[in-house]
PDB file of C-alpha atoms and ligand atoms in Angstrom:
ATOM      1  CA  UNK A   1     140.995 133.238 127.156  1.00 47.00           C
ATOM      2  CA  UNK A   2     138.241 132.852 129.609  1.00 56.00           C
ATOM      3  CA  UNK A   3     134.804 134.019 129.208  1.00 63.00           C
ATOM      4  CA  UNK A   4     132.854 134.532 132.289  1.00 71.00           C
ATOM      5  CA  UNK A   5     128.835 134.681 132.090  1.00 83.00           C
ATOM      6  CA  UNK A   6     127.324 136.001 134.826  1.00 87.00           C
ATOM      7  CA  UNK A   7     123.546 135.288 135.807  1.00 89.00           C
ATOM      8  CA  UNK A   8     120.927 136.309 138.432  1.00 90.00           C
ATOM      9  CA  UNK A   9     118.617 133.642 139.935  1.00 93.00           C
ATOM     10  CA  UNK A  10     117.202 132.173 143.351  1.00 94.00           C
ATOM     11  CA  UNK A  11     119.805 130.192 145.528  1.00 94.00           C
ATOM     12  CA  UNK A  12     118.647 126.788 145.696  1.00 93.00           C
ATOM     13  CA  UNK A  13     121.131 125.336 147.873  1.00 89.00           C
ATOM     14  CA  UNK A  14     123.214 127.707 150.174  1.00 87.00           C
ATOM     15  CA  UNK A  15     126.280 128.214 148.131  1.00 92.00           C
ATOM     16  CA  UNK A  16     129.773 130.343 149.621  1.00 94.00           C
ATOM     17  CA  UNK A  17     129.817 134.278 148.773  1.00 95.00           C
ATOM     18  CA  UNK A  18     133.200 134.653 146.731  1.00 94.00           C
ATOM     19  CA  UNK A  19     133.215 137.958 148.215  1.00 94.00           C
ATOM     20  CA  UNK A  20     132.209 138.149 151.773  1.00 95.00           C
ATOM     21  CA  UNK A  21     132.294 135.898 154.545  1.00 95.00           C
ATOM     22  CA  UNK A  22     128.995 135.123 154.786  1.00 94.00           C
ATOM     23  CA  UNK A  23     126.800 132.436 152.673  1.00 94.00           C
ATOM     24  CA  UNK A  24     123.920 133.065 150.507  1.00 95.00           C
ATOM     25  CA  UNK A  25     120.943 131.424 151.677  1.00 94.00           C
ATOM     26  CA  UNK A  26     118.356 129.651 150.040  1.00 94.00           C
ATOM     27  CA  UNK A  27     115.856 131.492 148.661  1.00 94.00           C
ATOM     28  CA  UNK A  28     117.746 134.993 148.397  1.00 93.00           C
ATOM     29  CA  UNK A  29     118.788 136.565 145.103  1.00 93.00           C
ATOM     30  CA  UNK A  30     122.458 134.629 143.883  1.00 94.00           C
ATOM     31  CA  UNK A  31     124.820 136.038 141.391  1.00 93.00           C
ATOM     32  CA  UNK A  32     126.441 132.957 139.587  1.00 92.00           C
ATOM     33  CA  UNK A  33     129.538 133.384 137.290  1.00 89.00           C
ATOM     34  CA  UNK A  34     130.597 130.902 135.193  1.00 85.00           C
ATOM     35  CA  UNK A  35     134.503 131.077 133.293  1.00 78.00           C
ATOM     36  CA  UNK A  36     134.625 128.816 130.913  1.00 74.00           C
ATOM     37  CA  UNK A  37     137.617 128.007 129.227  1.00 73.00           C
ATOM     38  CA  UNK A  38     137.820 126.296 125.849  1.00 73.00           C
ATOM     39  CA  UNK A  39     141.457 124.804 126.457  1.00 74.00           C
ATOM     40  CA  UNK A  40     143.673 125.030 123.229  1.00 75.00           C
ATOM     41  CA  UNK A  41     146.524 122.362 121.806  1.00 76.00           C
ATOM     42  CA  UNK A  42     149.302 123.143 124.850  1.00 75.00           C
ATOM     43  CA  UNK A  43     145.996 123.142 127.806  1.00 74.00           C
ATOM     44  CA  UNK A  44     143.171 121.502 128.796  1.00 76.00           C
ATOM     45  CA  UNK A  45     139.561 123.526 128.967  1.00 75.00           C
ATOM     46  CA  UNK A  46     137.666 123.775 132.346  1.00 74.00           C
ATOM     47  CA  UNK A  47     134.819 125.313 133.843  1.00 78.00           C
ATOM     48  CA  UNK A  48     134.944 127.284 137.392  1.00 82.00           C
ATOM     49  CA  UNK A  49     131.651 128.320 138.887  1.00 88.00           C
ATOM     50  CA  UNK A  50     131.305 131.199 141.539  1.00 91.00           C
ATOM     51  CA  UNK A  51     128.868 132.687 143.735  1.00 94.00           C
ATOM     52  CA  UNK A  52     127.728 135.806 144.691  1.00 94.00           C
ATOM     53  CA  UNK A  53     125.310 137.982 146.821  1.00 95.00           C
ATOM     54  CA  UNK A  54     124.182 140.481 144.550  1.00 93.00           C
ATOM     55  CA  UNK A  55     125.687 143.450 146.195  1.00 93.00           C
ATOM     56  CA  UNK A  56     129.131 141.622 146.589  1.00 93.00           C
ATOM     57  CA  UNK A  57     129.546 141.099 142.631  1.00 90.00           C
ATOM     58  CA  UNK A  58     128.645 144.584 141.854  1.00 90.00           C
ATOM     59  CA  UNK A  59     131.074 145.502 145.245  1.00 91.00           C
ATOM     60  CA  UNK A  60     134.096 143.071 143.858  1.00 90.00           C
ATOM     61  CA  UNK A  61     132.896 145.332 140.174  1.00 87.00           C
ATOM     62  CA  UNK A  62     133.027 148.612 141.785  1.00 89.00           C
ATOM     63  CA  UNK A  63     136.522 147.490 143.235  1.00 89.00           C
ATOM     64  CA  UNK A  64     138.020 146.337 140.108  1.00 86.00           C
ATOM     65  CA  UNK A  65     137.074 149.560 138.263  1.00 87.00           C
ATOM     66  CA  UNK A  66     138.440 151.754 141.010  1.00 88.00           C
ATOM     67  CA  UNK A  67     142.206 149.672 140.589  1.00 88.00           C
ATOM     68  CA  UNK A  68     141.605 150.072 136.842  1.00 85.00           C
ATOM     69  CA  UNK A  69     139.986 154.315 136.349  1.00 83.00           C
ATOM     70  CA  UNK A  70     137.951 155.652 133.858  1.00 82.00           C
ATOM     71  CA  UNK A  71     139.639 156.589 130.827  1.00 81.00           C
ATOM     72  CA  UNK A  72     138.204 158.566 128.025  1.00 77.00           C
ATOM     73  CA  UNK A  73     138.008 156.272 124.796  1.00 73.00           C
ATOM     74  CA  UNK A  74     139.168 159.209 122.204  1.00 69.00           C
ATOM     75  CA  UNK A  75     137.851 158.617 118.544  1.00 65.00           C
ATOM     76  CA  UNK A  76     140.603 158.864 116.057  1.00 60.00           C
ATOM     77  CA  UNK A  77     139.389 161.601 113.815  1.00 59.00           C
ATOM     78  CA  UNK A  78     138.586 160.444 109.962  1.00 62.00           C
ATOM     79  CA  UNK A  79     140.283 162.652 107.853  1.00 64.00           C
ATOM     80  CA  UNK A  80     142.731 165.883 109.163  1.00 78.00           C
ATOM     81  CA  UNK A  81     143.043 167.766 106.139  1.00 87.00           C
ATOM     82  CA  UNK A  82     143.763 171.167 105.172  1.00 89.00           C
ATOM     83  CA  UNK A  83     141.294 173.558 103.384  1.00 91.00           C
ATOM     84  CA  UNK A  84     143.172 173.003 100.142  1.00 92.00           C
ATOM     85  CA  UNK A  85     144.123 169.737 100.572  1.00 92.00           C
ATOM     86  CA  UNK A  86     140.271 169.048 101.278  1.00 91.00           C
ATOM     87  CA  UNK A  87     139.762 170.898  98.110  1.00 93.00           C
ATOM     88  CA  UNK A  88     142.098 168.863  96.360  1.00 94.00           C
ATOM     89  CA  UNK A  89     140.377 165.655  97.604  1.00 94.00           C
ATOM     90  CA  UNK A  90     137.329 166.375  96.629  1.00 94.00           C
ATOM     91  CA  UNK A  91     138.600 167.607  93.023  1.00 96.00           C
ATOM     92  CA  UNK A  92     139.992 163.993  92.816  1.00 95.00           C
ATOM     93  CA  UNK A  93     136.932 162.146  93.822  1.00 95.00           C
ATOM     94  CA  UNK A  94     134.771 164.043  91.253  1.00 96.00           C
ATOM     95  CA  UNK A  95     137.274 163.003  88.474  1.00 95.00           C
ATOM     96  CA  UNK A  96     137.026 159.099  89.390  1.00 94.00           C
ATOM     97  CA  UNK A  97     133.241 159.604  89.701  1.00 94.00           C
ATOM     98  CA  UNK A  98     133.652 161.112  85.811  1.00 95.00           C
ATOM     99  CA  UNK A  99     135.580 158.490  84.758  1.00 93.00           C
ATOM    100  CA  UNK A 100     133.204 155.598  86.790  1.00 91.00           C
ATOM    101  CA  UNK A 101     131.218 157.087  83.956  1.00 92.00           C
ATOM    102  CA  UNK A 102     132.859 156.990  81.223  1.00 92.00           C
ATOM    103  CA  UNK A 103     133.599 153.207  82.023  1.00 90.00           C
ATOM    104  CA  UNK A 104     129.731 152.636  82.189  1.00 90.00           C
ATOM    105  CA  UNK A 105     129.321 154.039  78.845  1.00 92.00           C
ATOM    106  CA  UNK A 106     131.564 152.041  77.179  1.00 91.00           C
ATOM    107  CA  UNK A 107     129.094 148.997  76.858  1.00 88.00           C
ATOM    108  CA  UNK A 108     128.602 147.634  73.239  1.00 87.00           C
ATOM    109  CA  UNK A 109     132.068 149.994  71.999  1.00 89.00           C
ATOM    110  CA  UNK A 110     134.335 148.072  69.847  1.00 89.00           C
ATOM    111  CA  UNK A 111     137.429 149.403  71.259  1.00 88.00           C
ATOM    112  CA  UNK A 112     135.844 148.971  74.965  1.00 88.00           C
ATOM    113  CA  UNK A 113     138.915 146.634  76.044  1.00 86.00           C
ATOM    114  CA  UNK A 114     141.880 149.554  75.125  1.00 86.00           C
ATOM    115  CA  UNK A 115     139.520 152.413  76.193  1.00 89.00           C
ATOM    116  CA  UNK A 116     139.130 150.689  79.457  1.00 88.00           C
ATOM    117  CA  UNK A 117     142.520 150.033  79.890  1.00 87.00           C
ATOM    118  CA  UNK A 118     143.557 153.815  79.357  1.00 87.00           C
ATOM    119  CA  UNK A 119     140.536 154.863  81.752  1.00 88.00           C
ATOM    120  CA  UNK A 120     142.068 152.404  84.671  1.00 88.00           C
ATOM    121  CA  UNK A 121     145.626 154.246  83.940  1.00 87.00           C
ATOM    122  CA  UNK A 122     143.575 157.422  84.750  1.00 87.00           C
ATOM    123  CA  UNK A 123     142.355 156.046  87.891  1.00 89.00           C
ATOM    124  CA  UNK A 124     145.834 154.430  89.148  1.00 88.00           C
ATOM    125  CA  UNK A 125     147.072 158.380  88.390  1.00 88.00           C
ATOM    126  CA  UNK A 126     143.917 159.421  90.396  1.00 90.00           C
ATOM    127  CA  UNK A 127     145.394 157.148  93.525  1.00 90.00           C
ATOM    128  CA  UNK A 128     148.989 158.499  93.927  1.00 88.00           C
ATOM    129  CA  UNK A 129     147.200 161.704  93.646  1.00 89.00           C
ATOM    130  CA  UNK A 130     144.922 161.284  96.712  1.00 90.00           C
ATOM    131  CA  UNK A 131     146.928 158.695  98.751  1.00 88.00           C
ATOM    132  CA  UNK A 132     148.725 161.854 100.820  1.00 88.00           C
ATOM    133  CA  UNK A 133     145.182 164.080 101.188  1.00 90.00           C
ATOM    134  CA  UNK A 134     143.069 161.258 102.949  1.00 87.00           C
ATOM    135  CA  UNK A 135     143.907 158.218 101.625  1.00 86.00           C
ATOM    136  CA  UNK A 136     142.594 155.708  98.663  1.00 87.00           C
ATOM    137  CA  UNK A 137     138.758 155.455  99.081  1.00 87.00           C
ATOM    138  CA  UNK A 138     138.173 151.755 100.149  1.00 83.00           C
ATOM    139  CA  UNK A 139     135.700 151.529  97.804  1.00 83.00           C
ATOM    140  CA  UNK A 140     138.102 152.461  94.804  1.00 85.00           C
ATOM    141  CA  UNK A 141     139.785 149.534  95.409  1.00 79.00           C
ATOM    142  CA  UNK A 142     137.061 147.098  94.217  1.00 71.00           C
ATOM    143  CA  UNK A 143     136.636 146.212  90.490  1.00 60.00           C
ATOM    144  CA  UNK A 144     133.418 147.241  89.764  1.00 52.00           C
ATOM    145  CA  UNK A 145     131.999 144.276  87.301  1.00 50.00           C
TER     146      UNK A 145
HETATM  147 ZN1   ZN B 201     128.690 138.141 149.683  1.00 60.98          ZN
END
């Protein structure tokens, strides 16, 4: 992959517009562009410089964008649920918070190991349940400590 970087300083020699015909003279405003390439196992890296009058890069930019038009970037929407599936979901999500809970409270209980066990049952129940209206929460999916 190459990775230009582009930046904006005097010419200090007079270089060849990659653009236009003309050259950019010493002392006017010169667009340089560096690719760099960081090679791989099959190909060697390398480094190509251009140069360009600061109208001709944003010209050979205005060009590029015209071959390749604007297209709206649409944002996948979250969660498309029905009202009752919603409903559902959010029945299901108050039940793992109650049993978060429960879990909590079972600190310094004897039979914390079994009850715990039973309580994770709960929650596995609680994920084919909500898997079809929305999906697992990520965050269900990490063992709390
Ligand atoms: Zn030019």
């Amino acid at each position: 992959m190459t990775i230009p970087n582009v930046t904006m300083a005097w010419c200090q020699h007079h270089a060849k517009c990659e653009w236009c015909p003309d050259h950019i003279e010493t002392g006017m405003p010169l667009v340089t562009v560096f690719f760099w390439n960081k090679g791989g196992p099959d190909h060697k890296g390398f480094n190509i410089k251009k140069y360009y009058h600061p109208d001709c890069w944003t010209g050979q930019g205005l060009d590029y964008l015209k071959m390749n038009p604007y297209v709206p970037y649409i944002r996948k929407k979250k969660l498309e649920l029905t009202p009752e599936q919603a409903k559902l979901r959010y029945v299901l999500l108050n039940r793992k918070a109650s049993i978060d809970q429960r879990k909590r409270r079972l600190n310094g209980n004897p039979n914390k190991a079994m009850l715990e066990a039973e309580l994770n049952v709960r929650i596995a129940e609680l994920m084919v349940e909500i898997a079809p209206v929305g999906g697992i929460p990520k965050k269900w999916l990490v063992t709390q400590p």
